[in-house]
PDB file of C-alpha atoms in Angstrom:
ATOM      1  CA  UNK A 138       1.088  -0.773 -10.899  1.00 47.00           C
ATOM      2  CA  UNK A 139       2.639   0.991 -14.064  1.00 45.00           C
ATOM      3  CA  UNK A 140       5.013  -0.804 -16.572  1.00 40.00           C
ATOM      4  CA  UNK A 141       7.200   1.764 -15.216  1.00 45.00           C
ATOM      5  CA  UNK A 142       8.245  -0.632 -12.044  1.00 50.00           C
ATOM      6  CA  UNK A 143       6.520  -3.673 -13.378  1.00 43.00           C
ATOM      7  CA  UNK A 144       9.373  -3.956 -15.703  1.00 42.00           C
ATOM      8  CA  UNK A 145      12.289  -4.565 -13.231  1.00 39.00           C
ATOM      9  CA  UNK A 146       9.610  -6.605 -11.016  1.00 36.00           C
ATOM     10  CA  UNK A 147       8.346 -10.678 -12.058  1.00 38.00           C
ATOM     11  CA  UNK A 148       4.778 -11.386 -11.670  1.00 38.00           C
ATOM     12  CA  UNK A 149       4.595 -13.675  -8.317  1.00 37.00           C
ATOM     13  CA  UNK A 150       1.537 -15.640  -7.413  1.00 34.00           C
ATOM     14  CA  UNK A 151       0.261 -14.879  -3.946  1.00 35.00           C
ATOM     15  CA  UNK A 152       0.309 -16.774  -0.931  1.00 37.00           C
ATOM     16  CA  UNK A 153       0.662 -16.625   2.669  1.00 37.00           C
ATOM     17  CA  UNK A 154       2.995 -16.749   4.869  1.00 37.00           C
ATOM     18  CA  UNK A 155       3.332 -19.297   7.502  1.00 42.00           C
ATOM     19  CA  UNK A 156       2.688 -18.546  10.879  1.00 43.00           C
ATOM     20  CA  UNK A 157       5.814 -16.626  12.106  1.00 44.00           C
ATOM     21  CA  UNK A 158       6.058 -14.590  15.278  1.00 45.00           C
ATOM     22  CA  UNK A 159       6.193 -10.870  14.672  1.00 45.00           C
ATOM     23  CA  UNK A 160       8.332 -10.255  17.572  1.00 45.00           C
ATOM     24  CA  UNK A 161      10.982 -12.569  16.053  1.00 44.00           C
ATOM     25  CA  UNK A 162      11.045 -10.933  12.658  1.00 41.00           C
ATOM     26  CA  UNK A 163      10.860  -7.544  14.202  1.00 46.00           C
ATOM     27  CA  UNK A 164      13.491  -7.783  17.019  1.00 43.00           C
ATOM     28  CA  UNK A 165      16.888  -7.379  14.716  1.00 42.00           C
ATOM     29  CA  UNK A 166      15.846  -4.123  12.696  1.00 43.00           C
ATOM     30  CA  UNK A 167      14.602  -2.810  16.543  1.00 42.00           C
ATOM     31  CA  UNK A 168      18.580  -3.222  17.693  1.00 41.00           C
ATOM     32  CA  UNK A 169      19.971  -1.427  14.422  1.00 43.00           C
ATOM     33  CA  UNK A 170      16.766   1.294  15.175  1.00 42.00           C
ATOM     34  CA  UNK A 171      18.925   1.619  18.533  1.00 39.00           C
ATOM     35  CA  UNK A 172      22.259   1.846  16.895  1.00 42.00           C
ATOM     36  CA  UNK A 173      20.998   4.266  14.622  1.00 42.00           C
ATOM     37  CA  UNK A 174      20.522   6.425  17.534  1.00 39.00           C
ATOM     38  CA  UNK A 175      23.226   5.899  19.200  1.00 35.00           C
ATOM     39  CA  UNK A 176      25.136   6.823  16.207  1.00 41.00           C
ATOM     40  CA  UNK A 177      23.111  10.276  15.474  1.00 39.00           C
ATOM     41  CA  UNK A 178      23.979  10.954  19.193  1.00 36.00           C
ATOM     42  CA  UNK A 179      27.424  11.114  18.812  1.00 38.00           C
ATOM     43  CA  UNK A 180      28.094  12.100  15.510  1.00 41.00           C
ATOM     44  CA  UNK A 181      27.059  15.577  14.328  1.00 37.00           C
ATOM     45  CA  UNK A 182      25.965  16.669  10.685  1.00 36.00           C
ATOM     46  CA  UNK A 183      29.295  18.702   9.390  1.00 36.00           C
ATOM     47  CA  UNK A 184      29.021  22.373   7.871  1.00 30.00           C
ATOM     48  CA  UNK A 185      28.850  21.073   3.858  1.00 32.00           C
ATOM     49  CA  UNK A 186      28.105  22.812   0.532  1.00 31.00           C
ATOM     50  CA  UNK A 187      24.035  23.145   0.626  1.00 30.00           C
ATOM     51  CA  UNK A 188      22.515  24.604  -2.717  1.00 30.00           C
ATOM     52  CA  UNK A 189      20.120  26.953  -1.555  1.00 34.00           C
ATOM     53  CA  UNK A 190      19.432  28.944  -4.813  1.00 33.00           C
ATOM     54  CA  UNK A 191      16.204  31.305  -5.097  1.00 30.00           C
ATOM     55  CA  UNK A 192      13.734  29.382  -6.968  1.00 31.00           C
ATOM     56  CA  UNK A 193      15.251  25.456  -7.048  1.00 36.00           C
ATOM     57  CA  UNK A 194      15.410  24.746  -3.367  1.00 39.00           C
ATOM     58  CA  UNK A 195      11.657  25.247  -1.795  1.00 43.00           C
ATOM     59  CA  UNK A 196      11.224  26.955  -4.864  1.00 45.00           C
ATOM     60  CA  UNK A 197       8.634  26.604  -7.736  1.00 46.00           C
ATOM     61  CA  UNK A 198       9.080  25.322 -11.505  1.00 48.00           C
ATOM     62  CA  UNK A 199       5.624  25.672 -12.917  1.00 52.00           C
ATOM     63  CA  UNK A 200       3.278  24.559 -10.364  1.00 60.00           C
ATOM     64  CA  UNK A 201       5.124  21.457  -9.460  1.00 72.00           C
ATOM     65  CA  UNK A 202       7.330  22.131  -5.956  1.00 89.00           C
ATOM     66  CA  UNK A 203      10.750  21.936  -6.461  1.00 93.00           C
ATOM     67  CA  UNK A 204      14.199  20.312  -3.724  1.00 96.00           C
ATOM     68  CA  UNK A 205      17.381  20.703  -4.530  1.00 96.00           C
ATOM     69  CA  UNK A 206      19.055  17.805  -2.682  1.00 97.00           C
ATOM     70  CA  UNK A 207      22.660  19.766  -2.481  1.00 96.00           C
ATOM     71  CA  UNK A 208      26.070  18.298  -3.229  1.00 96.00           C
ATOM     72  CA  UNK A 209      28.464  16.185  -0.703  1.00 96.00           C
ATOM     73  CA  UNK A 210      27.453  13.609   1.995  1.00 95.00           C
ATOM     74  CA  UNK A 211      24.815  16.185   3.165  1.00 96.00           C
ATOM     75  CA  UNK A 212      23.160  15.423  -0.850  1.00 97.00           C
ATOM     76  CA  UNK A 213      23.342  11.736  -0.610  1.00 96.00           C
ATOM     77  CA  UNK A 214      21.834  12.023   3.395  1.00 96.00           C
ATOM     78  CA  UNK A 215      18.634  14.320   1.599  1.00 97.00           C
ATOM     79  CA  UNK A 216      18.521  11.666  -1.282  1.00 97.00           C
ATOM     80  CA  UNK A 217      17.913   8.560   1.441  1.00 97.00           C
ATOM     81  CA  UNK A 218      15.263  11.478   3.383  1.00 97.00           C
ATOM     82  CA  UNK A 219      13.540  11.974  -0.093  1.00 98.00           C
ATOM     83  CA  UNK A 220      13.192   7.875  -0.387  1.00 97.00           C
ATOM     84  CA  UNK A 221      12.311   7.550   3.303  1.00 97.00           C
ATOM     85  CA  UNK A 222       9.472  10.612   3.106  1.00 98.00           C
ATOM     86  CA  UNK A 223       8.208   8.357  -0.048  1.00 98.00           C
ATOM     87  CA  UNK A 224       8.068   4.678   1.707  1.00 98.00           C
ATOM     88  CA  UNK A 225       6.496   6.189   4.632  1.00 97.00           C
ATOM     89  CA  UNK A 226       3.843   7.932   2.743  1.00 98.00           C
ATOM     90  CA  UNK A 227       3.491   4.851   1.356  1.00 98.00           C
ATOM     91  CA  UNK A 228       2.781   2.789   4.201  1.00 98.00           C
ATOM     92  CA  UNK A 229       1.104   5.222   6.248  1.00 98.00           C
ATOM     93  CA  UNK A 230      -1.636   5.057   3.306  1.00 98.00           C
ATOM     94  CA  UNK A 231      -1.779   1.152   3.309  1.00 98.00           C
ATOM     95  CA  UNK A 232      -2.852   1.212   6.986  1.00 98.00           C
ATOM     96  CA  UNK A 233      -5.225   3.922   6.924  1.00 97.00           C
ATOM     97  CA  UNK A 234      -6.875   2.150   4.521  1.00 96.00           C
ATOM     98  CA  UNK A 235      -6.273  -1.698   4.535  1.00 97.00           C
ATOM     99  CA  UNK A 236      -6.867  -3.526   1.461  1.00 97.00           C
ATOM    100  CA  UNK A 237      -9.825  -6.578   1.520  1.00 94.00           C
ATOM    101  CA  UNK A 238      -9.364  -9.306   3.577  1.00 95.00           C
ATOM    102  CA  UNK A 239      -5.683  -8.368   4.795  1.00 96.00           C
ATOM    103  CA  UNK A 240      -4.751 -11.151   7.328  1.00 96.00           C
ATOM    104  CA  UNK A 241      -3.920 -10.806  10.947  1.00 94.00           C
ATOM    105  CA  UNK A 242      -0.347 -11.459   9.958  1.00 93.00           C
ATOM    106  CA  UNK A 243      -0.202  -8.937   7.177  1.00 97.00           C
ATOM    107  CA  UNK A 244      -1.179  -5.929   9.189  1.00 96.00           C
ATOM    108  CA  UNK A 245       1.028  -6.959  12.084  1.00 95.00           C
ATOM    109  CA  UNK A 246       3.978  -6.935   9.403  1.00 95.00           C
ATOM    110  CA  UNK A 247       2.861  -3.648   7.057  1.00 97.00           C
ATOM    111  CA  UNK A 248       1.972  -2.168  10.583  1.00 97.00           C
ATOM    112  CA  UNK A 249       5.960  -2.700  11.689  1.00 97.00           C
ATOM    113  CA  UNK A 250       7.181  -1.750   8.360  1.00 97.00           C
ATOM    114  CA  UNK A 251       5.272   1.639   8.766  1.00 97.00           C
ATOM    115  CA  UNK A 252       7.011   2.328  12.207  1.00 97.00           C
ATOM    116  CA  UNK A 253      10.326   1.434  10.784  1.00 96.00           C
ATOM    117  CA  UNK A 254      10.087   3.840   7.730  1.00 97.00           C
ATOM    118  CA  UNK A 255       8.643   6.573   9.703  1.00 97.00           C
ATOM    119  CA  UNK A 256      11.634   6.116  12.183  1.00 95.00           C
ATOM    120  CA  UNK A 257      13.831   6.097   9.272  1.00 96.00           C
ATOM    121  CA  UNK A 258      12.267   9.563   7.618  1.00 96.00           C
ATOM    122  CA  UNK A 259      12.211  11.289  11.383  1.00 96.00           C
ATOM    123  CA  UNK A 260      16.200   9.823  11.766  1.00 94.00           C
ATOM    124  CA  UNK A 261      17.335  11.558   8.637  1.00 95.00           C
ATOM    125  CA  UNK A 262      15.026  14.901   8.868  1.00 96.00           C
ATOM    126  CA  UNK A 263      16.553  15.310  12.906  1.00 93.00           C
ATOM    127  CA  UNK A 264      20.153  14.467  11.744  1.00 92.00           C
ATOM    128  CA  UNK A 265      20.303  17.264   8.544  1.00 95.00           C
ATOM    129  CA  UNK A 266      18.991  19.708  10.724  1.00 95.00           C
ATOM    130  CA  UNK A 267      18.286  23.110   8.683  1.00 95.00           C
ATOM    131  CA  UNK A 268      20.568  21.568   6.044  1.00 96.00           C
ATOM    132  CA  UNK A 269      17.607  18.790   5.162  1.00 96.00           C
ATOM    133  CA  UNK A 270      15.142  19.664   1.981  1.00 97.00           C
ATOM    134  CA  UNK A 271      11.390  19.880   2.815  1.00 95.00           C
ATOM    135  CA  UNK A 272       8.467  17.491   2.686  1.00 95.00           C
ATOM    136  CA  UNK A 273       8.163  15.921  -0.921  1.00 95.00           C
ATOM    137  CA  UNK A 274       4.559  15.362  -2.586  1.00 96.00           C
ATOM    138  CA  UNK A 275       3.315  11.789  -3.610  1.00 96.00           C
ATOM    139  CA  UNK A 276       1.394  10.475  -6.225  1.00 96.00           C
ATOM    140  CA  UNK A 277       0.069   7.067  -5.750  1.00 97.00           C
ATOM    141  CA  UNK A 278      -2.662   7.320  -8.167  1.00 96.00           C
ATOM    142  CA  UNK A 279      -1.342   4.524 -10.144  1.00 96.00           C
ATOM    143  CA  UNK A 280      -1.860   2.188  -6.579  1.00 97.00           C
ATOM    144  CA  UNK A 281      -4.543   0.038  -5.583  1.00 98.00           C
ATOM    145  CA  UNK A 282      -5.106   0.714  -2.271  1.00 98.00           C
ATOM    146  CA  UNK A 283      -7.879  -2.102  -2.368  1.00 97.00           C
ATOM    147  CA  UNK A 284      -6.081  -4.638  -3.521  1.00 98.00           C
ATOM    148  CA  UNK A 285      -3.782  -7.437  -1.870  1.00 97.00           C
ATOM    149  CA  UNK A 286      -1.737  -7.653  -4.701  1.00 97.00           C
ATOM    150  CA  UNK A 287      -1.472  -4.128  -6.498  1.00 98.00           C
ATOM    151  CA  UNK A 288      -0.192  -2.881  -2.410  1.00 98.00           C
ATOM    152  CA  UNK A 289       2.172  -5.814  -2.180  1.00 97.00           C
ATOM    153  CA  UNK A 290       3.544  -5.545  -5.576  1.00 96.00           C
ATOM    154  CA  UNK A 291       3.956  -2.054  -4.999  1.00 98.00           C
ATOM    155  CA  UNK A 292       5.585  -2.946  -1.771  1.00 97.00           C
ATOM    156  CA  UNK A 293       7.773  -4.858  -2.758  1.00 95.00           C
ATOM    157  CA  UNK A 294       9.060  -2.894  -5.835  1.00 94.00           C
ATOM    158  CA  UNK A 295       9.428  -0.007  -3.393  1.00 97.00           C
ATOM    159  CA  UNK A 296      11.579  -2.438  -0.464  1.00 95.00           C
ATOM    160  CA  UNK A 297      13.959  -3.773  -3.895  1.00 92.00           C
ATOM    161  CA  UNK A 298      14.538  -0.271  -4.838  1.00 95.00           C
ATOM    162  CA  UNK A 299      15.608   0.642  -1.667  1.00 95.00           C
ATOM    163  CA  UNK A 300      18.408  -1.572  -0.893  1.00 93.00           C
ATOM    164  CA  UNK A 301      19.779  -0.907  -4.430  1.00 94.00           C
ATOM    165  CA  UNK A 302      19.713   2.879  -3.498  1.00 95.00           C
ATOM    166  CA  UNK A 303      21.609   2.505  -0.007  1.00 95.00           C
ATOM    167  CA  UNK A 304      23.830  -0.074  -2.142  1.00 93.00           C
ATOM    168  CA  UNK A 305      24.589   2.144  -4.824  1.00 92.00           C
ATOM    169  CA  UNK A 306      24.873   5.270  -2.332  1.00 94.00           C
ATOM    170  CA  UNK A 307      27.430   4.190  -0.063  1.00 91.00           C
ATOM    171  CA  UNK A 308      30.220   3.880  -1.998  1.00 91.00           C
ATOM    172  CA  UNK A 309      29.636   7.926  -2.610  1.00 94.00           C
ATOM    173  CA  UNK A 310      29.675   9.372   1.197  1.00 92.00           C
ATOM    174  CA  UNK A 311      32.898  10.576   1.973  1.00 92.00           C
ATOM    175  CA  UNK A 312      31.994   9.900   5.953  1.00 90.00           C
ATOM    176  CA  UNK A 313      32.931   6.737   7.538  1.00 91.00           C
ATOM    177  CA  UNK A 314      30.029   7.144  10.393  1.00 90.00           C
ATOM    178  CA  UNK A 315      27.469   8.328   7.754  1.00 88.00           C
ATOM    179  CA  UNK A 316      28.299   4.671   5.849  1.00 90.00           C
ATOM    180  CA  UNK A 317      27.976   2.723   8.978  1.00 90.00           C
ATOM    181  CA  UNK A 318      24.672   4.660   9.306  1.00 89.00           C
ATOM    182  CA  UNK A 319      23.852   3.622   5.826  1.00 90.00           C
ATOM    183  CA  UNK A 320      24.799   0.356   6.398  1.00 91.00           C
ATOM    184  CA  UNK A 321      22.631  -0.209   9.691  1.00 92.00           C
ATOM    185  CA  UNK A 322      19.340   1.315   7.401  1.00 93.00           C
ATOM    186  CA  UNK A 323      20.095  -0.691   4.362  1.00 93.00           C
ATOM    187  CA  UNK A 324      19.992  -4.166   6.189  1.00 91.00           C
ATOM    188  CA  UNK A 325      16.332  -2.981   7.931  1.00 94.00           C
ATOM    189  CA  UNK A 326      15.021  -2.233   4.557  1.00 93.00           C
ATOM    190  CA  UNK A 327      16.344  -5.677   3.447  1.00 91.00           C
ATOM    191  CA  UNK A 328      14.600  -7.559   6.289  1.00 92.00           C
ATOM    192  CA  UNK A 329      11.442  -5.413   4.745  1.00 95.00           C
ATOM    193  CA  UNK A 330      12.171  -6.489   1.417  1.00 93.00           C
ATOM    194  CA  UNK A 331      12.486 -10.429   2.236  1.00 91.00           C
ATOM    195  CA  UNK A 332       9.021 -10.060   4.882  1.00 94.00           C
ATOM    196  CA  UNK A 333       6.813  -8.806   1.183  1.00 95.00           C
ATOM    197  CA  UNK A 334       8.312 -11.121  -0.944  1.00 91.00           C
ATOM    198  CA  UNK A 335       7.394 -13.996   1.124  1.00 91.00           C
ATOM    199  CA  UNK A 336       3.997 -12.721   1.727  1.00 94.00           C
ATOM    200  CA  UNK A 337       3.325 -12.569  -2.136  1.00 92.00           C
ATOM    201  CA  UNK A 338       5.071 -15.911  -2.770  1.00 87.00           C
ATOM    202  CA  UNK A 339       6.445 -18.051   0.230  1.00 83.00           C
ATOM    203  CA  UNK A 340      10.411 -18.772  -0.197  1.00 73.00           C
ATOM    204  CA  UNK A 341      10.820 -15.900  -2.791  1.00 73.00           C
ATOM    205  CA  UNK A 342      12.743 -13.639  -0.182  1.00 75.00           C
ATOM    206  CA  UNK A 343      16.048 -13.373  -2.327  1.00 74.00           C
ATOM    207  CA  UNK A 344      15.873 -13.755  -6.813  1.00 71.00           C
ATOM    208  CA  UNK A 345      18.132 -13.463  -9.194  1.00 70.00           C
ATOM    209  CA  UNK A 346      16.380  -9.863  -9.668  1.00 74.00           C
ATOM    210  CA  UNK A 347      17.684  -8.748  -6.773  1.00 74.00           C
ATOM    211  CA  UNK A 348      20.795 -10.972  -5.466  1.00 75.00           C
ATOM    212  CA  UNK A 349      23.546 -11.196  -8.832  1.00 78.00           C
ATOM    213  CA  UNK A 350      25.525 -14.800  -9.136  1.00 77.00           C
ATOM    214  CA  UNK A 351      28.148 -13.720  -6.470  1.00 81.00           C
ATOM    215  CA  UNK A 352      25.589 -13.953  -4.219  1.00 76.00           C
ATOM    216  CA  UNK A 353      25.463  -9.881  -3.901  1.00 75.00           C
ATOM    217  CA  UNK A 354      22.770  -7.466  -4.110  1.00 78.00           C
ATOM    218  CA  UNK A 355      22.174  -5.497  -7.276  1.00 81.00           C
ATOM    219  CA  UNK A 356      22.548  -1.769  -6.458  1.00 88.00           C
ATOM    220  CA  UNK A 357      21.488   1.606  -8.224  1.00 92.00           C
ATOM    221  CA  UNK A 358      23.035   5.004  -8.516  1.00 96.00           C
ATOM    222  CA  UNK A 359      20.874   8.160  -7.718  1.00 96.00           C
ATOM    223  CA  UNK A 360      19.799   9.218 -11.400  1.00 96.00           C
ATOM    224  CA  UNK A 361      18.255   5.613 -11.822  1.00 96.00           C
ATOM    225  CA  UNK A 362      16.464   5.109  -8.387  1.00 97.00           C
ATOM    226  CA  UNK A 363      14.634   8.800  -8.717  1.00 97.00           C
ATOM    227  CA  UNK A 364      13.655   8.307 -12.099  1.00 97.00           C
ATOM    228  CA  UNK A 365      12.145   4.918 -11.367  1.00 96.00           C
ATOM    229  CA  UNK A 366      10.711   6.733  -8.013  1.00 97.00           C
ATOM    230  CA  UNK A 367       9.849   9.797  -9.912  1.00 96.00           C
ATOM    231  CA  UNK A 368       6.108   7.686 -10.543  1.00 95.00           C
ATOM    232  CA  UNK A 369       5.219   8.641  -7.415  1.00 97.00           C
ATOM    233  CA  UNK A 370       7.061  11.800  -6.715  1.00 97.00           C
ATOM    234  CA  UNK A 371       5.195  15.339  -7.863  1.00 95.00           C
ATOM    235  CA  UNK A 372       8.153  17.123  -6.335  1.00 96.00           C
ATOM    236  CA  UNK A 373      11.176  17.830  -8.760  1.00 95.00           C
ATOM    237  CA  UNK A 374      14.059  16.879  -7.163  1.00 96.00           C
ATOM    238  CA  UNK A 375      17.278  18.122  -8.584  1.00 96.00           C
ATOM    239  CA  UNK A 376      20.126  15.921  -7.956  1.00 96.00           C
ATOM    240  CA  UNK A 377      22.975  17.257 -10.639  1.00 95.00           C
ATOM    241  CA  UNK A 378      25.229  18.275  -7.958  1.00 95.00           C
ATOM    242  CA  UNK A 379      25.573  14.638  -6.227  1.00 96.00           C
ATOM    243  CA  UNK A 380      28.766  12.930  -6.329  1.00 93.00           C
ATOM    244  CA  UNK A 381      28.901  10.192  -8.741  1.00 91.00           C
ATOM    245  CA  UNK A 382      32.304   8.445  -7.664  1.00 86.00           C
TER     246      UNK A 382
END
């Protein structure tokens, strides 16, 4: 991994985890997979500003593909879909091509990982409707894909900077149901977060890199997360018109 993440993420030594039932550490994020559903069902996307110009939004600049994630709740909900296309990718690569000697116990948890950010990705594309952005490209040249710790690392970096996104995102949606939403998503991707760091180093699950001295977690606004993300990311993604307070 580049000094681009490694900086905000401590070298850990590796280790395993001991043995833990997968249906225990998967059952929780499987209820808040139901209430996210239960939630979509009853709460419709609203009519918003959407920044469709020629050019920016499925548009070109160059030949790198460009989104325009929009303004409003509707920009923040295409923000978390740009970060969900990018774990899934992610993970989706790690199993189609597992890395040396990954342990039963590994796969089982990347494996449910996987599901859960593909659920996450499909939640938000269904739920913006024609008002989502498209696909986004990755780049995950600067991964490992052979390598226990270069994946995990990765992993991990990835899991942290997603709970500081839905952190620092949720103070900006205007929508009550859209922050529960957030708030049901943010505590899955924490349960991810604490499943890695354990399988790098056993008892690691919550640092002072990640939880501050109140005993809260640290939390990122939009311009910080995609430029740390933007490693990975070929896509532009304009995100000028997002609310910042």
């Amino acid at each position: 991994m580049s000094k681009h993440l490694d900086d905000r993420i401590p070298e850990s030594q590796t280790s395993s985890l001991p043995n833990q039932s997968r249906r225990k550490f998967l059952s929780y994020a499987s209820l808040s997979a139901s209430a996210l559903v239960f939630a979509a069902s009853c709460n419709k996307v609203p009519i918003e500003d959407f920044i469709k110009s020629p050019g920016e939004v499925g548009g070109r600049d160059g030949l790198k593909p460009v989104v325009n994630l929009g303004s409003g709740d509707i920009g923040i909900l295409n923000y978390a879909y740009a970060l969900e296309q990018l774990e899934a990718a992610f993970y989706i690569q790690v199993m189609s091509t597992p890395y040396a000697g990954m342990s039963s116990k590994e796969m089982e948890y990347l494996a449910g990982i996987k599901d859960h950010e593909i659920a996450h990705r499909e939640f938000f594309k269904n739920a913006l409707g024609n008002k989502r952005i498209g696909g986004i490209i990755t780049n995950f040249s600067s991964v490992n894909f052979n390598s226990r710790e270069s994946v995990l690392m990765t992993a991990k970096a990835f899991e942290d900077l997603g709970v500081s996104a839905y952190n620092g995102a949720g103070e900006l949606l205007e929508s009550c149901n859209y922050l529960t939403i957030a708030g049901k998503i943010v505590s899955v991707e924490a349960r991810h977060a604490a499943a890695i760091r354990d399988l790098i180093s056993y008892g690691s699950f919550a640092d002072s890199t990640v939880v501050d001295s109140m005993g809260l977690d640290v939390y990122r606004k939009p311009p910080e997360v995609l430029e740390i993300a933007s490693e990975y990311i070929v896509t532009k993604i304009i995100a000028n018109n997002l609310p910042t307070s």
